[in-house]
mmCIF file of C-alpha atoms in Angstrom:
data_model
loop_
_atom_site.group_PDB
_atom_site.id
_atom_site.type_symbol
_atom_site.label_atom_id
_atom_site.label_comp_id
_atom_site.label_asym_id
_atom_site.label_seq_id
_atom_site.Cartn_x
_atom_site.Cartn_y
_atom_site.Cartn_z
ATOM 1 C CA UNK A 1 11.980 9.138 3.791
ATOM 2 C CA UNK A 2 11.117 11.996 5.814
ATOM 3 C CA UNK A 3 14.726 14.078 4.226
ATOM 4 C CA UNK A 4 13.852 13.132 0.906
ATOM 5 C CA UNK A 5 10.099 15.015 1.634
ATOM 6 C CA UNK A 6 11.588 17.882 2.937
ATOM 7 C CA UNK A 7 14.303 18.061 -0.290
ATOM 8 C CA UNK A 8 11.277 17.542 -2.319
ATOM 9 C CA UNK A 9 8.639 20.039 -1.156
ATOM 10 C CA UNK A 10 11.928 22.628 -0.902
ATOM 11 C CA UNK A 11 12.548 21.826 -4.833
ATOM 12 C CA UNK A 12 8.589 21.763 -5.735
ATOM 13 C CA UNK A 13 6.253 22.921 -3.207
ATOM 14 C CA UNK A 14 3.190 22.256 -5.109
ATOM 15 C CA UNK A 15 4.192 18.241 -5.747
ATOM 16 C CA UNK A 16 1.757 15.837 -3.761
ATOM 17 C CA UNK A 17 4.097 13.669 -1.816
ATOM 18 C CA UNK A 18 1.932 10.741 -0.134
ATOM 19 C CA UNK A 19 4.265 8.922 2.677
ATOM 20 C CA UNK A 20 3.792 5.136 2.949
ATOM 21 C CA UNK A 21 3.555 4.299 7.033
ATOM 22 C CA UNK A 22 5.043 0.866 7.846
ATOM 23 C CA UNK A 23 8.188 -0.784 9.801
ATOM 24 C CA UNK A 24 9.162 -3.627 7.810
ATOM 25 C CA UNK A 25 12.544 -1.380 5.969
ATOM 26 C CA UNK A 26 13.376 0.039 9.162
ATOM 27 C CA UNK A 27 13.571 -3.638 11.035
ATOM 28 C CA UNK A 28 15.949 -6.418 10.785
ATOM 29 C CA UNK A 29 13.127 -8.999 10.773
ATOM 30 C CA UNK A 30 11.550 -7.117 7.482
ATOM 31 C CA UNK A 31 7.695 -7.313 8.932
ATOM 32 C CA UNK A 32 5.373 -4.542 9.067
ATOM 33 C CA UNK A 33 5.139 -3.934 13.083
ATOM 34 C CA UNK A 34 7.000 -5.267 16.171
ATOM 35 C CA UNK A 35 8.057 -8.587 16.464
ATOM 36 C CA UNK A 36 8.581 -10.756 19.455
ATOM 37 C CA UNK A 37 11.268 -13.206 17.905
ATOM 38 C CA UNK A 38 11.754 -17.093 19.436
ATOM 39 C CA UNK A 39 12.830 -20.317 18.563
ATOM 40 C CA UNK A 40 11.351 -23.422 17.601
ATOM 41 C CA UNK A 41 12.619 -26.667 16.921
ATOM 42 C CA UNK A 42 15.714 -24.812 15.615
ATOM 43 C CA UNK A 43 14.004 -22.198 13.512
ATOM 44 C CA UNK A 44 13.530 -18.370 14.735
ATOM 45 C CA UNK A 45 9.470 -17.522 14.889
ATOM 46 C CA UNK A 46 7.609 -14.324 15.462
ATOM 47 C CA UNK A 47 4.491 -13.026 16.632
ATOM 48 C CA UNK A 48 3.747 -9.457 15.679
ATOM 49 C CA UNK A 49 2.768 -7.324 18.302
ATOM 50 C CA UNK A 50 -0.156 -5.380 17.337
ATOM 51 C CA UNK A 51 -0.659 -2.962 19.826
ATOM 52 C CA UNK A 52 2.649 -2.115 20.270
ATOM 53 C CA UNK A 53 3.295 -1.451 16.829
ATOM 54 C CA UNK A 54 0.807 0.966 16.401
ATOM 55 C CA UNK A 55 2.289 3.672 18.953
ATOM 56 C CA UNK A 56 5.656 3.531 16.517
ATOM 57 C CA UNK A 57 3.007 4.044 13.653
ATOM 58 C CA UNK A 58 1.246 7.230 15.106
ATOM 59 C CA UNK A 59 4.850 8.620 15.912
ATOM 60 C CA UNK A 60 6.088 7.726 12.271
ATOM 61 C CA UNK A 61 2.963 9.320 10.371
ATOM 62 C CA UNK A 62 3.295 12.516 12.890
ATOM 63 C CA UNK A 63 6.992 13.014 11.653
ATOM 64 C CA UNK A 64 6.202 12.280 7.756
ATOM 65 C CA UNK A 65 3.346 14.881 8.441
ATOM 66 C CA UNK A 66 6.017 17.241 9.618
ATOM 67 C CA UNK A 67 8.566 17.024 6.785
ATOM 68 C CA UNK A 68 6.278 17.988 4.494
ATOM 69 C CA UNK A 69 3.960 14.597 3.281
ATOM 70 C CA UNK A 70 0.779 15.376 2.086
ATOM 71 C CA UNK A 71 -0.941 12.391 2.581
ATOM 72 C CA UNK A 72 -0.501 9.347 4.966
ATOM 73 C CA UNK A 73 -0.249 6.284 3.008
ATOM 74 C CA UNK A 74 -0.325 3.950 5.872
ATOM 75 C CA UNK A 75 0.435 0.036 4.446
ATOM 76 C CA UNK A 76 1.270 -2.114 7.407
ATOM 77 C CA UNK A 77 -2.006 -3.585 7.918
ATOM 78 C CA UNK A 78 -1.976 -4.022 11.809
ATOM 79 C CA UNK A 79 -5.652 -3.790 13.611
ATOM 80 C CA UNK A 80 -6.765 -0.289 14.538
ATOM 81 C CA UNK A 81 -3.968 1.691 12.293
ATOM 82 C CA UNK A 82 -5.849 4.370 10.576
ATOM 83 C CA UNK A 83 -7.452 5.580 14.319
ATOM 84 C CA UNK A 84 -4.081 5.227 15.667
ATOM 85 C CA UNK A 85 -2.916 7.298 13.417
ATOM 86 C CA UNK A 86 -5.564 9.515 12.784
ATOM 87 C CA UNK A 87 -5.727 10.302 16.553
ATOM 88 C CA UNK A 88 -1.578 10.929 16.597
ATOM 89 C CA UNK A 89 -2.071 12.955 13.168
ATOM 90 C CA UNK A 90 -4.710 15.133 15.067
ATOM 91 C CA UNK A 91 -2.539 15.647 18.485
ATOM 92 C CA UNK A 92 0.080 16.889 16.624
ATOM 93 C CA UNK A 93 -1.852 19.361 14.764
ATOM 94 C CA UNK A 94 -2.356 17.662 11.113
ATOM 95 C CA UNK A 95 -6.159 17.570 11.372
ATOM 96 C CA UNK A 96 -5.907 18.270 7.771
ATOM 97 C CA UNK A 97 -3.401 15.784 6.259
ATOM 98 C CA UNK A 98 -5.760 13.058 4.939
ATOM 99 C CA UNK A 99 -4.919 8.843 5.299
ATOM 100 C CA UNK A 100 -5.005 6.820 2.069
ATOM 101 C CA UNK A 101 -5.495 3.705 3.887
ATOM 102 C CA UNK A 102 -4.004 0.232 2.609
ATOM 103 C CA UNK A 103 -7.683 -0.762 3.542
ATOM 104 C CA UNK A 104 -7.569 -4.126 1.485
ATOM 105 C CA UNK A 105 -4.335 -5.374 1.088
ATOM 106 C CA UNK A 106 -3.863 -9.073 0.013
ATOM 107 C CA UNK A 107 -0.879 -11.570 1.257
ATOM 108 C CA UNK A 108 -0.500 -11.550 -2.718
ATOM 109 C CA UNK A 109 2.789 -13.195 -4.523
ATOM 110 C CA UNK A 110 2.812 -10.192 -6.577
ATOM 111 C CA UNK A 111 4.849 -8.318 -4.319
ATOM 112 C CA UNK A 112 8.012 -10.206 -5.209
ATOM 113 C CA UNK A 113 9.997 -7.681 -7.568
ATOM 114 C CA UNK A 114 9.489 -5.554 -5.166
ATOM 115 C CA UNK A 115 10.335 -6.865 -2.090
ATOM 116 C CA UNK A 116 13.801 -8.213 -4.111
ATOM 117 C CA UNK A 117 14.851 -4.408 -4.501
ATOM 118 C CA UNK A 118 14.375 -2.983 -1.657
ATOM 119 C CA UNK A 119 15.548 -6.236 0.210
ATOM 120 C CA UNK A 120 12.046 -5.885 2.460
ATOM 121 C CA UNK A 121 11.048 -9.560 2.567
ATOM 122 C CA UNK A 122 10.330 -10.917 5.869
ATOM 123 C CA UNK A 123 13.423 -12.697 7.213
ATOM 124 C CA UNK A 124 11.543 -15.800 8.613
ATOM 125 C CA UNK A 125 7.868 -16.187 8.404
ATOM 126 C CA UNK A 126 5.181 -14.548 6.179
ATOM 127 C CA UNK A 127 3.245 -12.011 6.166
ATOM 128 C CA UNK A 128 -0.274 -13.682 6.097
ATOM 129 C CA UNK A 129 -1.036 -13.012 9.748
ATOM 130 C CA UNK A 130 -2.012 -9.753 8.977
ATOM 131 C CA UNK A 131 -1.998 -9.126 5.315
ATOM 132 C CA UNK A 132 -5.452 -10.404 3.388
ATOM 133 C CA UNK A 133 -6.317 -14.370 2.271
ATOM 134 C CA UNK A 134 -6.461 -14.027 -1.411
ATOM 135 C CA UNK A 135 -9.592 -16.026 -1.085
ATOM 136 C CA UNK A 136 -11.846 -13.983 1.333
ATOM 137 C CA UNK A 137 -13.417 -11.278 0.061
ATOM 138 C CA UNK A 138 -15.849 -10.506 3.144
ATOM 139 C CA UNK A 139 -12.845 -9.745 4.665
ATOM 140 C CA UNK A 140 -12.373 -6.960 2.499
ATOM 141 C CA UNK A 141 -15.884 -5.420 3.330
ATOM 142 C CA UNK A 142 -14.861 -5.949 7.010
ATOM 143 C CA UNK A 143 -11.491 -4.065 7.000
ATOM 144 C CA UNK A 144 -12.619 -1.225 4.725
ATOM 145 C CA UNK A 145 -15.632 -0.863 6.646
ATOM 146 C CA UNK A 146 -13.390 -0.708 9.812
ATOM 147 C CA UNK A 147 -11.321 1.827 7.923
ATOM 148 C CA UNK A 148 -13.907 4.197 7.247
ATOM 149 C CA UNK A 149 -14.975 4.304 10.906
ATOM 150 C CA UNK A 150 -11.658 4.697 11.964
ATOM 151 C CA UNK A 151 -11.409 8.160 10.184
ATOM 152 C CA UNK A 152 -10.085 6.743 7.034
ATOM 153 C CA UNK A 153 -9.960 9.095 3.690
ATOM 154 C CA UNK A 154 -9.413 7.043 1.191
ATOM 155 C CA UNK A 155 -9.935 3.327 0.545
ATOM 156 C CA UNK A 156 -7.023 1.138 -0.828
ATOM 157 C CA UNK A 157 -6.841 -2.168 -3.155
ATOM 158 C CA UNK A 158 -3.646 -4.085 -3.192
ATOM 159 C CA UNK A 159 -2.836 -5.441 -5.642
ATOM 160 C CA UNK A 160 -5.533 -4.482 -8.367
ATOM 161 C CA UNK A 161 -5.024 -6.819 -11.754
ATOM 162 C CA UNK A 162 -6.268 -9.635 -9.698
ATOM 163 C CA UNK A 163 -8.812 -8.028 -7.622
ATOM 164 C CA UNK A 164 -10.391 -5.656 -9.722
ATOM 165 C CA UNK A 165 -13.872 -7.510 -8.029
ATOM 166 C CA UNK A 166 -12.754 -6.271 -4.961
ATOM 167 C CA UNK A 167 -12.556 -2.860 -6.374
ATOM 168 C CA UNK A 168 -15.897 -3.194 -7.393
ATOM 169 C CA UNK A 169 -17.127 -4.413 -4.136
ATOM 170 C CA UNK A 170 -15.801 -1.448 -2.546
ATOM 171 C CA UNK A 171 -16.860 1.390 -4.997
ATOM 172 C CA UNK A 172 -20.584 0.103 -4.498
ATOM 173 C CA UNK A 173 -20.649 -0.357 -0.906
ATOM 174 C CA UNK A 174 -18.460 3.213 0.183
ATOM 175 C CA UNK A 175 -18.597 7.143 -1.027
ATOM 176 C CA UNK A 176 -14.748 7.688 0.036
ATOM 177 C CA UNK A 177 -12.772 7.373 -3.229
ATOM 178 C CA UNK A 178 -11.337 4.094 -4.206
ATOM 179 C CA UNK A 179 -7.258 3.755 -4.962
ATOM 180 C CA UNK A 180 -5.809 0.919 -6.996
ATOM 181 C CA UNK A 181 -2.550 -0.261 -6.670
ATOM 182 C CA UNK A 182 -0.635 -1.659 -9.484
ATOM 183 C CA UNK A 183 2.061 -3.256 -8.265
ATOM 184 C CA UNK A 184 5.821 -4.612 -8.876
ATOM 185 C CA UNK A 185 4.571 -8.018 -9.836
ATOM 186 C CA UNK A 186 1.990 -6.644 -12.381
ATOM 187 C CA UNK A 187 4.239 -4.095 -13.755
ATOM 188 C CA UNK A 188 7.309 -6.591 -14.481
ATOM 189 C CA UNK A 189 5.105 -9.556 -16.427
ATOM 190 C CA UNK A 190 4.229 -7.316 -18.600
ATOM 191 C CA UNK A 191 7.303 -5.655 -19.108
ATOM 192 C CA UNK A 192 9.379 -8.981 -19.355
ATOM 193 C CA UNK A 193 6.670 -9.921 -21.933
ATOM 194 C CA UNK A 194 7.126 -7.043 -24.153
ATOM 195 C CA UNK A 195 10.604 -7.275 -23.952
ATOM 196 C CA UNK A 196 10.071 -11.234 -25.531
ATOM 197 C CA UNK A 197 8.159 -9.162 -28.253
ATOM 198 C CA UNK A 198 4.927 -11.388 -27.175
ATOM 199 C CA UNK A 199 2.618 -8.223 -26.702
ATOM 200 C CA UNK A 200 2.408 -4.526 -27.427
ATOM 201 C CA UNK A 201 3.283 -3.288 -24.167
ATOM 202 C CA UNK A 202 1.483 0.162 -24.640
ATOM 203 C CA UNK A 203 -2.223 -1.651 -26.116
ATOM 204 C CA UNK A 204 -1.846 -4.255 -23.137
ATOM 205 C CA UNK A 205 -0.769 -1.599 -20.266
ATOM 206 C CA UNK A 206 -3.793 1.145 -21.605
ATOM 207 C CA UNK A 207 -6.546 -1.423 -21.662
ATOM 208 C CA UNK A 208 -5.506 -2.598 -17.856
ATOM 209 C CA UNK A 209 -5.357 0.975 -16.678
ATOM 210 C CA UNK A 210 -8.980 1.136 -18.054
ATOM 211 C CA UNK A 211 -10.167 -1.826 -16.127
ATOM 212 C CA UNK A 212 -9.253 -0.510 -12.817
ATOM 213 C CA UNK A 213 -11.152 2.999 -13.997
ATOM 214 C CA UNK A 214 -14.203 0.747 -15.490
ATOM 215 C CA UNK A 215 -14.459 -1.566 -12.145
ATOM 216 C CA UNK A 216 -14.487 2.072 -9.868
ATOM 217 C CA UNK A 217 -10.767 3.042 -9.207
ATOM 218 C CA UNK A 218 -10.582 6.745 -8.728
ATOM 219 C CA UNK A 219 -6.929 6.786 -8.312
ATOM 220 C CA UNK A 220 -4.548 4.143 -9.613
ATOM 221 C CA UNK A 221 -0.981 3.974 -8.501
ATOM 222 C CA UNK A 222 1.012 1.928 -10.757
ATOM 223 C CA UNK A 223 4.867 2.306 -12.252
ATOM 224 C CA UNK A 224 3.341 2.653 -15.398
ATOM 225 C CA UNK A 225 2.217 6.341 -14.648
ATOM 226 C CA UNK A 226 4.865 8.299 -16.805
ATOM 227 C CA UNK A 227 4.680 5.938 -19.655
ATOM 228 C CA UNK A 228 0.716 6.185 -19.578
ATOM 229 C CA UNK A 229 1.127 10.143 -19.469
ATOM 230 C CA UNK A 230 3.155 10.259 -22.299
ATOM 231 C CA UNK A 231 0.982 7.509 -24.409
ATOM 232 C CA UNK A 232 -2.283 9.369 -23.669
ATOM 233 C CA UNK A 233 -0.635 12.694 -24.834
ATOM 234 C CA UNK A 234 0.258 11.829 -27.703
#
């Protein structure tokens, strides 16, 4: 990740290149922080060691900051991340490269595409320790709360079809601006539906882009983005 900044701020220096912070493709267990790995009754566990984990975080973000990233995109969801690597950003002199914190990420099953090509699932175990229940949503006040005293700069729902309340929630209760991820799982049913010829993939893609907007999304990452460009321009 942090060659590919360099070679791309070298090639375009003005191009905003936002880093996403987490261990899970640089382990062999696939989860977002340390793991210490045991067996039971045959099968290997895990529990994820927190504090641990967010040292290697600091120390990742610092050398993203140094290639070149623009942002800090942390995603790994661990307690205390955004002042852990806020305070690590800071040390090392990047007072001014802001954190787009994964504030309100869900344990969602709409990660699946995803996680299939880029081979990131977790190899025993979920991730629902530390990712979000789908059916709390006080817990989302709670972490993005935490967030914002932590030093956070932006606020983060994941995913957004399905939680566009959440996005809500958040744009009424905070000032920082609100990002909305459209994710993997999102992005292929609608492809694989268009492809079947059962929608118009540009009507159905448009009017979901302006729900996130309409519920308080500032920013919306999705792998729609060129496709939307080039729809809107016309």
């Amino acid at each position: 990740m942090q060659e590919a900044t360099r070679l791309i701020k070298s090639w375009y220096p003005d191009l905003l290149v936002i880093a996403d912070t987490c261990l899970c493709e640089f382990t062999d267990h696939g989860h977002c922080g340390m793991v210490h790995t045991f067996e039971r009754d045959g099968h290997v566990c895990g529990d994820v060691l927190n504090d641990q984990s967010l040292e290697l975080l600091a120390r990742t973000a610092v050398s993203q900051a140094k290639a070149g990233a623009d942002i800090i995109a942390p995603s790994n969801m661990m307690d205390g991340f955004v002042q852990a690597i806020r305070s690590g950003l800071d040390e090392a002199g990047f007072e001014h490269v802001p954190i787009m914190s994964y504030s309100v990420k869900y344990a969602s099953a709409f990660y699946g595409p995803f996680r299939e090509a880029a081979d990131s699932a977790p190899q025993f175990g979920d991730r629902k320790t530390y990712q979000m229940d789908p059916a709390n949503v006080r817990e989302a006040l709670r972490e993005a709360e935490s967030d914002v005293l932590e030093g956070a700069d932006m606020l983060m729902v994941k995913p957004a079809m399905a939680y566009l309340d959440v996005v809500r929630l958040l744009r009424d209760q905070f000032d920082l601006p609100i990002v909305a991820y459209n994710v993997s799982g999102e992005y292929s049913m609608i492809k694989a539906a268009a492809q079947q010829g059962w929608i118009n993939e540009q009507a159905i893609v448009l009017e979901l882009l302006t729900a996130m907007k309409r519920a308080g999304a500032d920013i919306i990452i999705t792998y729609f983005s060129k496709d939307a460009v080039r729809w809107m321009s016309k």
